[in-house]
Amino acid sequence: MRKILFLQLIFFSLFGIHAAEDGKKIESPFFNYIDFKTAMELSLPKDDGSKKSIDTAAGFKLSLRDAELRLYDTFSSELPVRNFTGGFESPRYGFAIQLFQKSFPTTLKAGMNSQSKSISKIKSPAPSTTANPLQKSFALPTGISTSLPTLTSSKQPVSASVSVEIPESTFLGTPRIDATMDEEMNAAVSASSERKIGKFSSAQFALTGARYFIENESKTLKKAGAAFDAGFYLSGLAECSVKTPVFKTKARLGIQGSPYETTPVWTSADLRTGFKNLLVDFSFFAIPTSSRTPKAAPIIGANSSVQRTTMQIGVNPQTVFFIDGKNSASIRLGAHAVAARKVTSSKNAEELEVGKIRLAESFESKAFSIRHDLTVANILISGNPPNKSTTPEKYVHNSISASVKSEGLRVTADAGLKHIPPYSTEYPGKNTVSASISANPGKDKSLTLAGKMSVTFKDSEMSGGELAFSSSYRFKSKRIRSSIKCGVEIPF
């Protein structure tokens, strides 16, 4: 606590924050606010001889007029703590500064920052199958995005990035240049632009080139005779998105650097269209070159991961019914179906076709909402998996969630049951029951109380479970913000 007060005193002195004789604060516009965050979680042991441990994360975010600094650290220790010397165990820091805002807006960032958008697709081109059947938003942004670390973010390599926005021109719209490089000499550069097309339509374009070091850490590739020498490889990605009152669409074409003779190419497209209360999303992903590359490695992502999905098609229709004329209460119905073609991670790679179906219904109003989801995943449509480890683990998941809001209280709760059918007598079926609840009492909702439970049964016998409780409090004023979170995990 003394260290925190000392830091506050230093910042107030540096940025001219002091009290005048009449008691009013004289605050420099250069300083926005400082945000202190702390989180502690106590893990109790099972009856296996392990010890109690505590995980702690702490740090701050300093927001200035044209700059931002973040510094967080995470460390773990067994209890009771002996010979604690302090110091940084897992520091995460980042800094951003904005320059030339009136002419050529430029943002410089440095530190252990994370990267997303185009870089995420270059690292892992394969699409996700976790789409929300009742998804309201449709992501359109293209190009590179860099984010400063947070209290819970993972540790990233030290990197530096620059983003320059060129003043709007008649033909190019609003061009933008982004570039980044990390301490391992991985680098990427992107040129993007957004342009208005009429009053209610717009288009975005982006070209991204990257150079990443790809490692050969897959034992499966070695067994399949597809081993390669680690090294730097080039990748490219072209993106285009269009938004109109009738539809939204986004298309990608990627060329992935490869250690093999054929340079893999992948493509994807997403489309949203609707009429009145009906909304439909379509998605498509394919690797046209998969027949000319090693079957066990259709594409190796820039993060050195083998991308085993060679084709995927998805459709997501949903509809909404408004109950009253003010549109304050509604019922939504949605379904998301996906069919994918994948290769197994085995010596003799086999091609499988799998499917996933997720249905959802919800009721929403200003004070109350409730939702039900039913998921049937990893359905084997065709193919012969060579063994248990390469067989898609089919499961059925039923969940329900609800929330209640009022002026002085907000409560959310959910419960779910996940069933995995038996594979054989050696691998019996498994059921996992989970539930959680959180509450925010008070008008400002600054206090959060939460609890969750998970219990797993194998062959009708309980095989383990976990209880967790946490509480957090947020304080916010014009210049100082802080939050503290405490929790405990109890396995059984």
Coordinates of C-alpha atoms in Angstrom, one line a residue:
M1 CA 0.0 0.0 0.0
R2 CA 2.9 2.4 0.8
K3 CA 4.3 1.7 -2.7
I4 CA 1.0 2.6 -4.3
L5 CA 0.7 5.8 -2.4
F6 CA 4.3 6.7 -3.3
L7 CA 3.6 6.1 -7.0
Q8 CA 0.5 8.2 -6.8
L9 CA 2.5 11.1 -5.3
I10 CA 5.1 10.9 -8.0
F11 CA 2.5 10.9 -10.8
F12 CA 0.6 13.8 -9.3
S13 CA 3.9 15.8 -8.9
L14 CA 5.0 15.0 -12.5
F15 CA 1.7 16.0 -14.1
G16 CA 0.9 19.1 -12.1
I17 CA -2.1 17.8 -10.1
H18 CA -2.3 19.6 -6.8
A19 CA -4.9 21.4 -4.5
A20 CA -5.2 25.1 -4.6
E21 CA -5.8 27.2 -1.4
D22 CA -9.5 27.3 -2.0
G23 CA -9.6 23.5 -2.1
K24 CA -10.3 23.2 -5.8
K25 CA -8.1 20.9 -8.0
I26 CA -5.9 22.4 -10.7
E27 CA -5.4 19.7 -13.2
S28 CA -3.2 19.7 -16.2
P29 CA -5.0 18.6 -19.4
F30 CA -1.9 16.6 -20.3
F31 CA -2.9 13.9 -17.7
N32 CA -6.1 11.9 -18.2
Y33 CA -6.1 9.2 -15.5
I34 CA -4.2 6.3 -13.9
D35 CA -5.7 2.9 -13.5
F36 CA -4.3 0.5 -10.8
K37 CA -5.4 -3.2 -11.1
T38 CA -4.7 -6.2 -8.8
A39 CA -6.0 -9.7 -9.0
M40 CA -5.2 -12.6 -6.6
E41 CA -6.4 -16.2 -6.8
L42 CA -5.9 -18.9 -4.2
S43 CA -5.8 -22.5 -5.4
L44 CA -6.4 -25.1 -2.8
P45 CA -4.9 -28.6 -3.4
K46 CA -6.7 -31.9 -4.0
D47 CA -5.8 -34.9 -1.8
D48 CA -2.7 -35.5 -3.9
G49 CA 0.0 -34.0 -1.7
S50 CA 0.2 -30.7 -3.6
K51 CA 0.4 -27.4 -1.7
K52 CA -1.7 -24.3 -1.6
S53 CA -0.7 -21.7 -4.1
I54 CA -1.5 -18.1 -4.9
D55 CA -1.4 -16.4 -8.3
T56 CA -1.1 -12.7 -8.2
A57 CA -1.3 -10.1 -11.0
A58 CA -0.8 -6.4 -10.6
G59 CA 0.0 -3.3 -12.5
F60 CA -1.3 0.0 -13.9
K61 CA -2.3 1.9 -17.0
L62 CA -1.4 5.5 -17.3
S63 CA -3.4 7.5 -19.8
L64 CA -2.1 10.8 -21.0
R65 CA -3.4 13.2 -23.6
D66 CA -1.5 11.7 -26.6
A67 CA 0.1 8.6 -24.9
E68 CA -0.5 5.5 -22.9
L69 CA 1.7 3.4 -20.7
R70 CA 0.8 -0.1 -19.3
L71 CA 2.9 -2.3 -16.9
Y72 CA 1.6 -5.5 -15.4
D73 CA 3.3 -8.4 -13.7
T74 CA 2.2 -11.9 -12.7
F75 CA 3.8 -14.3 -10.2
S76 CA 2.9 -17.5 -8.5
S77 CA 4.1 -18.9 -5.2
E78 CA 3.3 -21.8 -2.8
L79 CA 1.9 -21.1 0.6
P80 CA 3.3 -20.5 3.1
V81 CA 5.7 -18.1 1.2
R82 CA 9.3 -18.6 2.1
N83 CA 12.3 -16.5 1.1
F84 CA 10.2 -14.2 -1.2
T85 CA 12.6 -11.7 -2.8
G86 CA 10.0 -9.9 -5.1
G87 CA 10.9 -8.7 -8.5
F88 CA 9.3 -9.2 -11.9
E89 CA 8.6 -12.8 -12.8
S90 CA 6.4 -12.3 -15.9
P91 CA 6.3 -8.6 -16.8
R92 CA 4.1 -7.4 -19.6
Y93 CA 4.5 -3.8 -20.6
G94 CA 3.5 -1.6 -23.5
F95 CA 3.6 2.1 -24.6
A96 CA 1.8 4.0 -27.2
I97 CA 2.1 7.6 -28.4
Q98 CA 0.1 9.6 -30.9
L99 CA 1.8 12.2 -33.1
F100 CA 0.8 14.7 -35.9
Q101 CA -2.9 14.3 -35.2
K102 CA -3.8 17.4 -37.3
S103 CA -1.8 16.4 -40.4
F104 CA -0.8 12.7 -40.7
P105 CA -2.1 10.9 -37.6
T106 CA 0.6 8.6 -36.5
T107 CA 0.6 6.0 -33.6
L108 CA 3.8 4.4 -32.3
K109 CA 3.6 1.4 -30.0
A110 CA 6.3 -0.6 -28.3
G111 CA 6.4 -3.4 -25.7
M112 CA 4.9 -6.8 -25.3
N113 CA 1.9 -6.0 -27.4
S114 CA -0.5 -8.5 -29.1
Q115 CA -1.4 -8.3 -32.8
S116 CA -4.7 -9.2 -34.5
K117 CA -6.9 -8.9 -37.6
S118 CA -4.7 -9.7 -40.7
I119 CA -1.8 -11.1 -38.6
S120 CA -4.1 -13.5 -36.8
K121 CA -5.3 -14.9 -40.1
I122 CA -1.7 -15.2 -41.4
K123 CA -0.7 -17.1 -38.2
S124 CA -3.8 -19.3 -38.3
P125 CA -5.8 -19.3 -41.5
A126 CA -8.2 -22.0 -40.5
P127 CA -11.6 -20.7 -39.5
S128 CA -13.3 -21.1 -36.2
T129 CA -16.4 -23.2 -35.6
T130 CA -17.6 -21.3 -32.4
A131 CA -19.9 -18.9 -34.2
N132 CA -22.9 -17.6 -32.2
P133 CA -26.3 -18.5 -33.8
L134 CA -27.7 -15.2 -32.5
Q135 CA -24.7 -13.1 -33.5
K136 CA -25.7 -9.5 -34.0
S137 CA -22.4 -8.0 -35.1
F138 CA -20.5 -8.7 -38.4
A139 CA -16.8 -7.8 -38.3
L140 CA -15.6 -5.9 -41.3
P141 CA -12.2 -4.2 -40.3
T142 CA -9.2 -5.2 -42.3
G143 CA -5.4 -4.6 -41.9
I144 CA -3.2 -4.9 -38.8
S145 CA -4.2 -4.1 -35.3
T146 CA -1.8 -3.9 -32.3
S147 CA -3.1 -3.9 -28.7
L148 CA -1.2 -3.0 -25.5
P149 CA -1.1 -5.7 -22.8
T150 CA -3.8 -6.2 -20.2
L151 CA -3.8 -7.6 -16.7
T152 CA -4.9 -11.1 -18.0
S153 CA -3.2 -11.1 -21.4
S154 CA -0.5 -13.7 -22.2
K155 CA 3.2 -12.7 -22.5
Q156 CA 4.2 -11.7 -26.0
P157 CA 7.6 -11.0 -27.6
V158 CA 8.8 -7.4 -27.4
S159 CA 7.7 -5.6 -30.6
A160 CA 7.5 -2.1 -32.1
S161 CA 4.8 -0.9 -34.5
V162 CA 3.8 2.2 -36.4
S163 CA 0.4 3.2 -37.9
V164 CA 0.1 6.2 -40.2
E165 CA -3.3 7.5 -41.5
I166 CA -3.1 9.5 -44.7
P167 CA -5.6 12.4 -45.1
E168 CA -8.6 11.4 -47.1
S169 CA -8.3 11.6 -50.9
T170 CA -11.0 11.4 -53.5
F171 CA -9.9 8.1 -55.0
L172 CA -8.3 6.2 -52.2
G173 CA -10.7 7.2 -49.4
T174 CA -8.8 7.1 -46.1
P175 CA -5.5 5.2 -46.7
R176 CA -3.5 3.8 -43.8
I177 CA -0.1 2.1 -43.4
D178 CA 0.7 -0.3 -40.5
A179 CA 4.0 -2.0 -39.8
T180 CA 5.3 -4.1 -37.0
M181 CA 8.4 -6.1 -36.0
D182 CA 9.3 -8.1 -32.9
E183 CA 12.5 -9.1 -31.1
E184 CA 12.6 -12.4 -33.1
M185 CA 12.7 -10.4 -36.3
N186 CA 9.2 -11.4 -37.4
A187 CA 7.7 -8.5 -39.3
A188 CA 4.6 -7.5 -41.2
V189 CA 3.4 -4.5 -43.1
S190 CA -0.1 -3.6 -44.3
A191 CA -1.7 -1.0 -46.6
S192 CA -5.4 -0.5 -46.1
S193 CA -8.1 2.0 -47.1
E194 CA -11.7 2.7 -46.4
R195 CA -13.9 4.6 -48.8
K196 CA -17.5 5.7 -48.8
I197 CA -19.7 4.5 -51.6
G198 CA -22.8 6.7 -51.6
K199 CA -24.6 7.7 -48.5
F200 CA -25.1 4.4 -46.8
S201 CA -22.4 2.2 -48.2
S202 CA -18.6 1.8 -47.8
A203 CA -15.7 -0.5 -48.8
Q204 CA -12.4 -1.5 -47.2
F205 CA -9.3 -2.9 -48.8
A206 CA -6.1 -4.2 -47.3
L207 CA -2.8 -5.8 -48.6
T208 CA -0.6 -7.4 -45.9
G209 CA 2.8 -9.0 -46.3
A210 CA 4.6 -10.8 -43.5
R211 CA 7.8 -12.6 -42.7
Y212 CA 7.7 -15.2 -39.8
F213 CA 10.1 -17.8 -38.5
I214 CA 8.4 -21.2 -38.8
E215 CA 9.7 -24.0 -36.6
N216 CA 9.4 -27.7 -37.2
E217 CA 8.1 -29.0 -33.9
S218 CA 5.5 -31.5 -35.1
K219 CA 6.4 -35.1 -34.5
T220 CA 3.5 -36.1 -36.7
L221 CA 5.1 -34.4 -39.7
K222 CA 8.4 -36.3 -39.1
K223 CA 6.6 -39.6 -39.0
A224 CA 4.7 -38.7 -42.2
G225 CA 7.9 -37.8 -44.0
A226 CA 7.1 -34.1 -44.2
A227 CA 9.8 -32.8 -41.9
F228 CA 11.5 -29.5 -43.0
D229 CA 14.2 -27.2 -41.9
A230 CA 13.1 -24.3 -39.7
G231 CA 13.5 -20.8 -41.2
F232 CA 11.9 -17.5 -42.2
Y233 CA 9.0 -17.7 -44.7
L234 CA 7.0 -15.0 -46.5
S235 CA 3.2 -14.8 -46.5
G236 CA 0.7 -12.4 -48.1
L237 CA -3.0 -11.6 -47.6
A238 CA -5.4 -9.6 -49.6
E239 CA -8.7 -8.5 -48.0
C240 CA -11.8 -6.7 -49.2
S241 CA -15.0 -5.9 -47.4
V242 CA -18.2 -4.1 -48.5
K243 CA -21.1 -2.7 -46.5
T244 CA -24.4 -1.7 -48.0
P245 CA -28.0 -1.5 -46.6
V246 CA -28.7 -4.9 -48.3
F247 CA -25.7 -6.9 -47.4
K248 CA -22.2 -7.1 -45.8
T249 CA -19.4 -9.2 -47.2
K250 CA -15.8 -9.9 -46.5
A251 CA -13.4 -11.8 -48.7
R252 CA -9.8 -13.0 -48.2
L253 CA -7.1 -14.5 -50.4
G254 CA -3.9 -15.7 -48.7
I255 CA -0.6 -17.0 -49.9
Q256 CA 1.3 -18.9 -47.1
G257 CA 5.0 -19.3 -47.1
S258 CA 5.9 -23.0 -47.2
P259 CA 9.0 -25.3 -46.9
Y260 CA 7.5 -27.6 -49.6
E261 CA 7.5 -27.3 -53.4
T262 CA 4.0 -25.9 -53.7
T263 CA 3.2 -22.6 -52.2
P264 CA -0.2 -23.0 -50.4
V265 CA -3.1 -20.7 -51.2
W266 CA -6.2 -20.3 -49.2
T267 CA -9.4 -18.3 -49.6
S268 CA -12.4 -17.4 -47.4
A269 CA -15.6 -15.4 -47.8
D270 CA -18.3 -14.3 -45.3
L271 CA -21.6 -12.8 -46.3
R272 CA -24.5 -11.4 -44.3
T273 CA -27.9 -10.5 -45.9
G274 CA -31.3 -10.0 -44.6
F275 CA -34.9 -9.1 -45.3
K276 CA -37.2 -7.6 -42.7
N277 CA -36.9 -9.8 -39.6
L278 CA -34.7 -12.5 -41.3
L279 CA -30.9 -12.4 -41.2
V280 CA -28.7 -15.0 -42.8
D281 CA -24.9 -15.4 -42.6
F282 CA -22.8 -17.6 -45.0
S283 CA -19.2 -18.5 -44.6
F284 CA -16.7 -20.4 -46.8
F285 CA -13.1 -21.5 -46.5
A286 CA -10.9 -23.6 -48.8
I287 CA -7.3 -24.5 -49.6
P288 CA -7.3 -25.0 -53.4
T289 CA -3.6 -26.3 -53.3
S290 CA -4.2 -29.0 -50.7
S291 CA -3.9 -31.8 -53.4
R292 CA -0.4 -30.6 -54.3
T293 CA 1.1 -30.3 -50.7
P294 CA 1.9 -33.1 -48.2
K295 CA -1.4 -34.5 -47.0
A296 CA -0.4 -34.2 -43.4
A297 CA 0.4 -30.4 -43.8
P298 CA -2.0 -28.6 -46.2
I299 CA -0.8 -25.3 -44.7
I300 CA 1.6 -24.4 -41.9
G301 CA 0.6 -21.1 -40.3
A302 CA 3.0 -18.4 -39.4
N303 CA 2.8 -19.4 -35.8
S304 CA 4.3 -22.8 -36.8
S305 CA 0.9 -24.6 -36.3
V306 CA -0.3 -27.2 -38.9
Q307 CA -3.7 -26.1 -40.3
R308 CA -5.6 -29.3 -40.9
T309 CA -8.9 -27.9 -42.1
T310 CA -8.9 -27.9 -45.9
M311 CA -12.5 -26.8 -46.5
Q312 CA -15.4 -25.5 -44.4
I313 CA -18.9 -24.2 -45.2
G314 CA -21.2 -22.6 -42.7
V315 CA -24.7 -21.1 -42.7
N316 CA -26.4 -19.2 -39.9
P317 CA -30.0 -18.1 -40.3
Q318 CA -31.7 -16.2 -37.5
T319 CA -34.9 -14.3 -37.0
V320 CA -36.3 -11.8 -34.5
F321 CA -39.9 -11.1 -33.4
F322 CA -40.6 -7.8 -31.6
I323 CA -43.3 -8.2 -29.0
D324 CA -44.3 -4.6 -28.4
G325 CA -44.3 -1.6 -30.7
K326 CA -41.4 0.1 -28.9
N327 CA -39.0 -2.8 -29.8
S328 CA -38.1 -3.1 -26.1
A329 CA -38.8 -6.8 -25.9
S330 CA -37.9 -9.5 -28.6
I331 CA -37.6 -13.2 -29.2
R332 CA -34.7 -14.4 -31.3
L333 CA -34.3 -17.8 -33.0
G334 CA -31.1 -18.9 -34.7
A335 CA -29.2 -21.9 -36.0
H336 CA -25.6 -22.4 -37.0
A337 CA -24.5 -25.4 -39.1
V338 CA -21.0 -26.1 -40.2
A339 CA -19.5 -28.8 -42.4
A340 CA -15.7 -29.2 -42.6
R341 CA -13.1 -31.4 -44.3
K342 CA -10.0 -32.1 -42.2
V343 CA -7.0 -34.3 -42.2
T344 CA -6.0 -36.3 -39.2
S345 CA -2.7 -35.7 -37.3
S346 CA -1.4 -39.2 -37.9
K347 CA 1.4 -40.8 -39.9
N348 CA -1.0 -41.9 -42.6
A349 CA -3.1 -38.8 -42.7
E350 CA -6.8 -39.6 -43.3
E351 CA -9.4 -37.2 -44.7
L352 CA -12.5 -36.8 -42.5
E353 CA -15.7 -34.8 -42.9
V354 CA -17.2 -33.5 -39.7
G355 CA -20.2 -31.3 -38.8
K356 CA -21.5 -29.1 -36.1
I357 CA -25.0 -27.8 -35.4
R358 CA -25.9 -25.2 -32.8
L359 CA -29.4 -24.0 -32.1
A360 CA -30.3 -21.1 -29.9
E361 CA -33.4 -19.2 -28.7
S362 CA -33.6 -16.1 -26.5
F363 CA -36.0 -13.6 -25.0
E364 CA -34.7 -10.1 -24.3
S365 CA -36.2 -7.1 -22.6
K366 CA -34.8 -4.2 -20.7
A367 CA -35.0 -5.9 -17.3
F368 CA -34.8 -9.6 -18.1
S369 CA -33.3 -11.9 -20.7
I370 CA -33.0 -15.7 -21.0
R371 CA -31.3 -17.9 -23.6
H372 CA -31.1 -21.6 -24.4
D373 CA -28.4 -23.2 -26.6
L374 CA -28.1 -26.8 -27.9
T375 CA -24.9 -27.9 -29.6
V376 CA -24.1 -31.2 -31.3
A377 CA -20.4 -31.0 -32.3
N378 CA -17.8 -33.2 -34.0
I379 CA -20.3 -35.3 -35.9
L380 CA -18.4 -37.7 -38.1
I381 CA -20.0 -37.5 -41.6
S382 CA -17.5 -39.6 -43.6
G383 CA -14.0 -41.0 -43.2
N384 CA -12.2 -43.6 -41.1
P385 CA -10.1 -42.2 -38.2
P386 CA -7.1 -44.5 -37.7
N387 CA -7.3 -44.4 -33.9
K388 CA -8.9 -42.9 -30.8
S389 CA -6.7 -39.8 -30.7
T390 CA -7.6 -38.8 -34.3
T391 CA -11.4 -39.6 -33.9
P392 CA -13.4 -36.3 -33.5
E393 CA -14.8 -36.3 -30.0
K394 CA -18.5 -36.0 -30.5
Y395 CA -20.4 -34.2 -27.7
V396 CA -23.8 -32.7 -27.0
H397 CA -24.0 -29.5 -24.9
N398 CA -27.1 -28.1 -23.5
S399 CA -26.9 -24.7 -21.7
I400 CA -29.3 -22.0 -20.4
S401 CA -28.4 -18.5 -19.3
A402 CA -30.4 -15.7 -17.8
S403 CA -29.9 -12.2 -16.5
V404 CA -32.0 -9.8 -14.4
K405 CA -31.3 -6.0 -14.4
S406 CA -32.7 -3.3 -12.1
E407 CA -31.6 0.1 -10.9
G408 CA -29.8 -1.4 -7.9
L409 CA -28.9 -5.0 -8.9
R410 CA -27.8 -7.0 -11.9
V411 CA -27.6 -10.8 -11.7
T412 CA -26.5 -13.2 -14.4
A413 CA -26.5 -17.0 -14.2
D414 CA -26.0 -20.0 -16.5
A415 CA -26.0 -23.8 -16.3
G416 CA -24.9 -26.4 -18.7
L417 CA -24.6 -30.2 -19.3
K418 CA -22.0 -31.6 -21.7
H419 CA -22.3 -35.2 -22.7
I420 CA -19.6 -37.2 -24.5
P421 CA -20.7 -40.6 -25.7
P422 CA -18.5 -43.7 -24.9
Y423 CA -15.9 -44.5 -27.5
S424 CA -15.3 -48.1 -26.2
T425 CA -15.3 -50.1 -23.0
E426 CA -11.9 -48.7 -22.4
Y427 CA -13.1 -45.1 -22.9
P428 CA -16.5 -44.7 -21.2
G429 CA -18.8 -41.8 -21.7
K430 CA -18.4 -38.6 -19.8
N431 CA -20.8 -36.0 -18.5
T432 CA -19.8 -32.6 -17.2
V433 CA -22.3 -30.4 -15.2
S434 CA -21.4 -26.7 -14.8
A435 CA -23.1 -23.6 -13.4
S436 CA -22.1 -20.1 -12.6
I437 CA -23.7 -16.9 -11.1
S438 CA -22.5 -13.3 -10.8
A439 CA -24.1 -10.3 -9.1
N440 CA -23.5 -6.6 -9.3
P441 CA -25.3 -4.9 -6.4
G442 CA -25.6 -1.1 -6.1
K443 CA -26.4 1.6 -8.6
D444 CA -22.9 2.0 -9.9
K445 CA -22.4 -1.8 -10.3
S446 CA -18.8 -1.4 -9.0
L447 CA -18.9 -4.6 -6.9
T448 CA -19.0 -8.0 -8.5
L449 CA -19.6 -11.3 -6.7
A450 CA -19.3 -14.5 -8.6
G451 CA -19.2 -18.2 -8.2
K452 CA -18.9 -21.2 -10.5
M453 CA -19.0 -25.0 -10.2
S454 CA -18.0 -27.8 -12.5
V455 CA -18.5 -31.6 -11.9
T456 CA -17.4 -34.4 -14.2
F457 CA -18.9 -38.0 -14.1
K458 CA -17.4 -41.0 -15.9
D459 CA -19.6 -44.1 -16.1
S460 CA -22.1 -42.5 -13.6
E461 CA -19.3 -42.1 -11.1
M462 CA -17.9 -38.6 -10.1
S463 CA -14.3 -38.3 -11.3
G464 CA -13.6 -34.7 -10.2
G465 CA -14.9 -31.2 -10.0
E466 CA -14.0 -27.7 -9.0
L467 CA -15.6 -24.8 -7.1
A468 CA -14.5 -21.2 -7.6
F469 CA -15.5 -18.0 -5.9
S470 CA -14.4 -14.4 -6.6
S471 CA -15.2 -10.8 -5.7
S472 CA -14.0 -7.7 -7.4
Y473 CA -14.4 -4.0 -6.8
R474 CA -13.9 -1.0 -9.1
F475 CA -13.2 2.5 -8.1
K476 CA -13.4 5.3 -10.6
S477 CA -12.9 9.1 -10.3
K478 CA -11.9 11.7 -12.8
R479 CA -8.1 11.1 -12.4
I480 CA -7.7 7.8 -10.5
R481 CA -9.2 4.4 -11.2
S482 CA -8.5 1.1 -9.5
S483 CA -9.8 -2.4 -9.3
I484 CA -9.0 -5.3 -7.1
K485 CA -10.1 -8.9 -7.6
C486 CA -9.8 -11.8 -5.1
G487 CA -10.7 -15.4 -5.8
V488 CA -10.3 -19.0 -4.6
E489 CA -10.4 -22.3 -6.5
I490 CA -11.3 -25.5 -4.7
P491 CA -10.8 -28.8 -6.6
F492 CA -12.5 -31.9 -5.4

